[in-house]
C-alpha cells in the first residue's frame, strides 16, 4: 500500500489538468490491491483486486484500496 500511496501522491503533485472529467479538474488515480496466498488462485486474486479498485472509486476515488483475498 505504501507504493500505492506514493503513486497517488505523485499524481496529486502533477496536478495534470483533466478538462473532460465530471469528477475532478485534474488527473487522479485509483487502484485495487490484493495479496496472493497458497489458498488463492490467479482468478480469485484478480477478482479481489478488481473489487478493491471499485471500492476505491466508490469511496471517493484518488486512492488505493486493498481487499483481503
mmCIF file with all atom_site columns, C-alpha atoms in Angstrom:
data_model
loop_
_atom_site.group_PDB
_atom_site.id
_atom_site.type_symbol
_atom_site.label_atom_id
_atom_site.label_alt_id
_atom_site.label_comp_id
_atom_site.label_asym_id
_atom_site.label_entity_id
_atom_site.label_seq_id
_atom_site.pdbx_PDB_ins_code
_atom_site.Cartn_x
_atom_site.Cartn_y
_atom_site.Cartn_z
_atom_site.occupancy
_atom_site.B_iso_or_equiv
_atom_site.pdbx_formal_charge
_atom_site.auth_seq_id
_atom_site.auth_comp_id
_atom_site.auth_asym_id
_atom_site.auth_atom_id
_atom_site.pdbx_PDB_model_num
ATOM 1  C CA . UNK A 1 1  ? 0.000   0.000   0.000   1.00 0.00 ? 1  UNK A CA 1
ATOM 2  C CA . UNK A 1 2  ? 2.930   2.345   0.568   1.00 0.00 ? 2  UNK A CA 1
ATOM 3  C CA . UNK A 1 3  ? 3.814   2.197   -3.128  1.00 0.00 ? 3  UNK A CA 1
ATOM 4  C CA . UNK A 1 4  ? 0.185   2.897   -3.988  1.00 0.00 ? 4  UNK A CA 1
ATOM 5  C CA . UNK A 1 5  ? 0.138   5.916   -1.677  1.00 0.00 ? 5  UNK A CA 1
ATOM 6  C CA . UNK A 1 6  ? 3.278   7.240   -3.361  1.00 0.00 ? 6  UNK A CA 1
ATOM 7  C CA . UNK A 1 7  ? 1.642   6.864   -6.775  1.00 0.00 ? 7  UNK A CA 1
ATOM 8  C CA . UNK A 1 8  ? -1.465  8.751   -5.625  1.00 0.00 ? 8  UNK A CA 1
ATOM 9  C CA . UNK A 1 9  ? 0.743   11.458  -4.124  1.00 0.00 ? 9  UNK A CA 1
ATOM 10 C CA . UNK A 1 10 ? 2.762   11.764  -7.343  1.00 0.00 ? 10 UNK A CA 1
ATOM 11 C CA . UNK A 1 11 ? -0.426  12.229  -9.368  1.00 0.00 ? 11 UNK A CA 1
ATOM 12 C CA . UNK A 1 12 ? -1.610  14.922  -6.935  1.00 0.00 ? 12 UNK A CA 1
ATOM 13 C CA . UNK A 1 13 ? 1.730   16.712  -7.224  1.00 0.00 ? 13 UNK A CA 1
ATOM 14 C CA . UNK A 1 14 ? 1.493   16.655  -11.025 1.00 0.00 ? 14 UNK A CA 1
ATOM 15 C CA . UNK A 1 15 ? -1.861  18.442  -10.921 1.00 0.00 ? 15 UNK A CA 1
ATOM 16 C CA . UNK A 1 16 ? -2.298  17.490  -14.570 1.00 0.00 ? 16 UNK A CA 1
ATOM 17 C CA . UNK A 1 17 ? -5.490  19.130  -15.887 1.00 0.00 ? 17 UNK A CA 1
ATOM 18 C CA . UNK A 1 18 ? -8.386  16.849  -16.878 1.00 0.00 ? 18 UNK A CA 1
ATOM 19 C CA . UNK A 1 19 ? -10.832 19.184  -18.547 1.00 0.00 ? 19 UNK A CA 1
ATOM 20 C CA . UNK A 1 20 ? -13.198 16.395  -19.660 1.00 0.00 ? 20 UNK A CA 1
ATOM 21 C CA . UNK A 1 21 ? -13.745 14.893  -16.205 1.00 0.00 ? 21 UNK A CA 1
ATOM 22 C CA . UNK A 1 22 ? -17.048 15.440  -14.449 1.00 0.00 ? 22 UNK A CA 1
ATOM 23 C CA . UNK A 1 23 ? -15.445 14.301  -11.152 1.00 0.00 ? 23 UNK A CA 1
ATOM 24 C CA . UNK A 1 24 ? -12.210 16.308  -10.787 1.00 0.00 ? 24 UNK A CA 1
ATOM 25 C CA . UNK A 1 25 ? -10.493 19.078  -12.690 1.00 0.00 ? 25 UNK A CA 1
ATOM 26 C CA . UNK A 1 26 ? -7.204  17.198  -12.615 1.00 0.00 ? 26 UNK A CA 1
ATOM 27 C CA . UNK A 1 27 ? -6.000  13.674  -13.312 1.00 0.00 ? 27 UNK A CA 1
ATOM 28 C CA . UNK A 1 28 ? -6.461  11.245  -10.418 1.00 0.00 ? 28 UNK A CA 1
ATOM 29 C CA . UNK A 1 29 ? -5.592  7.610   -9.865  1.00 0.00 ? 29 UNK A CA 1
ATOM 30 C CA . UNK A 1 30 ? -7.495  4.828   -8.136  1.00 0.00 ? 30 UNK A CA 1
ATOM 31 C CA . UNK A 1 31 ? -6.239  1.307   -7.590  1.00 0.00 ? 31 UNK A CA 1
ATOM 32 C CA . UNK A 1 32 ? -7.018  -2.004  -6.018  1.00 0.00 ? 32 UNK A CA 1
ATOM 33 C CA . UNK A 1 33 ? -4.569  -4.279  -4.235  1.00 0.00 ? 33 UNK A CA 1
ATOM 34 C CA . UNK A 1 34 ? -4.960  -7.949  -3.380  1.00 0.00 ? 34 UNK A CA 1
ATOM 35 C CA . UNK A 1 35 ? -2.482  -10.429 -1.945  1.00 0.00 ? 35 UNK A CA 1
ATOM 36 C CA . UNK A 1 36 ? -1.863  -13.879 -3.290  1.00 0.00 ? 36 UNK A CA 1
ATOM 37 C CA . UNK A 1 37 ? -1.687  -16.764 -0.832  1.00 0.00 ? 37 UNK A CA 1
ATOM 38 C CA . UNK A 1 38 ? -1.475  -20.518 -1.080  1.00 0.00 ? 38 UNK A CA 1
ATOM 39 C CA . UNK A 1 39 ? -5.271  -20.655 -0.841  1.00 0.00 ? 39 UNK A CA 1
ATOM 40 C CA . UNK A 1 40 ? -5.966  -18.078 -3.570  1.00 0.00 ? 40 UNK A CA 1
ATOM 41 C CA . UNK A 1 41 ? -5.576  -18.760 -7.267  1.00 0.00 ? 41 UNK A CA 1
ATOM 42 C CA . UNK A 1 42 ? -4.952  -16.267 -10.040 1.00 0.00 ? 42 UNK A CA 1
ATOM 43 C CA . UNK A 1 43 ? -8.621  -15.785 -10.914 1.00 0.00 ? 43 UNK A CA 1
ATOM 44 C CA . UNK A 1 44 ? -9.576  -15.096 -7.294  1.00 0.00 ? 44 UNK A CA 1
ATOM 45 C CA . UNK A 1 45 ? -6.628  -12.703 -6.936  1.00 0.00 ? 45 UNK A CA 1
ATOM 46 C CA . UNK A 1 46 ? -7.773  -10.676 -9.945  1.00 0.00 ? 46 UNK A CA 1
ATOM 47 C CA . UNK A 1 47 ? -11.360 -10.735 -8.675  1.00 0.00 ? 47 UNK A CA 1
ATOM 48 C CA . UNK A 1 48 ? -10.246 -9.356  -5.278  1.00 0.00 ? 48 UNK A CA 1
ATOM 49 C CA . UNK A 1 49 ? -8.048  -6.659  -6.841  1.00 0.00 ? 49 UNK A CA 1
ATOM 50 C CA . UNK A 1 50 ? -10.917 -5.619  -9.117  1.00 0.00 ? 50 UNK A CA 1
ATOM 51 C CA . UNK A 1 51 ? -13.302 -5.438  -6.148  1.00 0.00 ? 51 UNK A CA 1
ATOM 52 C CA . UNK A 1 52 ? -10.752 -3.295  -4.279  1.00 0.00 ? 52 UNK A CA 1
ATOM 53 C CA . UNK A 1 53 ? -10.491 -0.961  -7.290  1.00 0.00 ? 53 UNK A CA 1
ATOM 54 C CA . UNK A 1 54 ? -14.243 -0.412  -7.290  1.00 0.00 ? 54 UNK A CA 1
ATOM 55 C CA . UNK A 1 55 ? -14.160 0.125   -3.517  1.00 0.00 ? 55 UNK A CA 1
ATOM 56 C CA . UNK A 1 56 ? -11.578 2.886   -4.088  1.00 0.00 ? 56 UNK A CA 1
ATOM 57 C CA . UNK A 1 57 ? -13.729 4.530   -6.742  1.00 0.00 ? 57 UNK A CA 1
ATOM 58 C CA . UNK A 1 58 ? -16.891 4.319   -4.639  1.00 0.00 ? 58 UNK A CA 1
ATOM 59 C CA . UNK A 1 59 ? -15.047 5.751   -1.615  1.00 0.00 ? 59 UNK A CA 1
ATOM 60 C CA . UNK A 1 60 ? -14.197 8.955   -3.396  1.00 0.00 ? 60 UNK A CA 1
ATOM 61 C CA . UNK A 1 61 ? -11.557 7.968   -5.956  1.00 0.00 ? 61 UNK A CA 1
ATOM 62 C CA . UNK A 1 62 ? -7.948  9.102   -5.955  1.00 0.00 ? 62 UNK A CA 1
ATOM 63 C CA . UNK A 1 63 ? -6.844  6.373   -3.531  1.00 0.00 ? 63 UNK A CA 1
ATOM 64 C CA . UNK A 1 64 ? -5.528  2.833   -3.354  1.00 0.00 ? 64 UNK A CA 1
ATOM 65 C CA . UNK A 1 65 ? -7.669  0.278   -1.522  1.00 0.00 ? 65 UNK A CA 1
ATOM 66 C CA . UNK A 1 66 ? -6.820  -3.275  -0.522  1.00 0.00 ? 66 UNK A CA 1
ATOM 67 C CA . UNK A 1 67 ? -9.167  -6.198  -0.150  1.00 0.00 ? 67 UNK A CA 1
ATOM 68 C CA . UNK A 1 68 ? -8.332  -9.390  1.707   1.00 0.00 ? 68 UNK A CA 1
ATOM 69 C CA . UNK A 1 69 ? -8.053  -12.406 -0.596  1.00 0.00 ? 69 UNK A CA 1
#
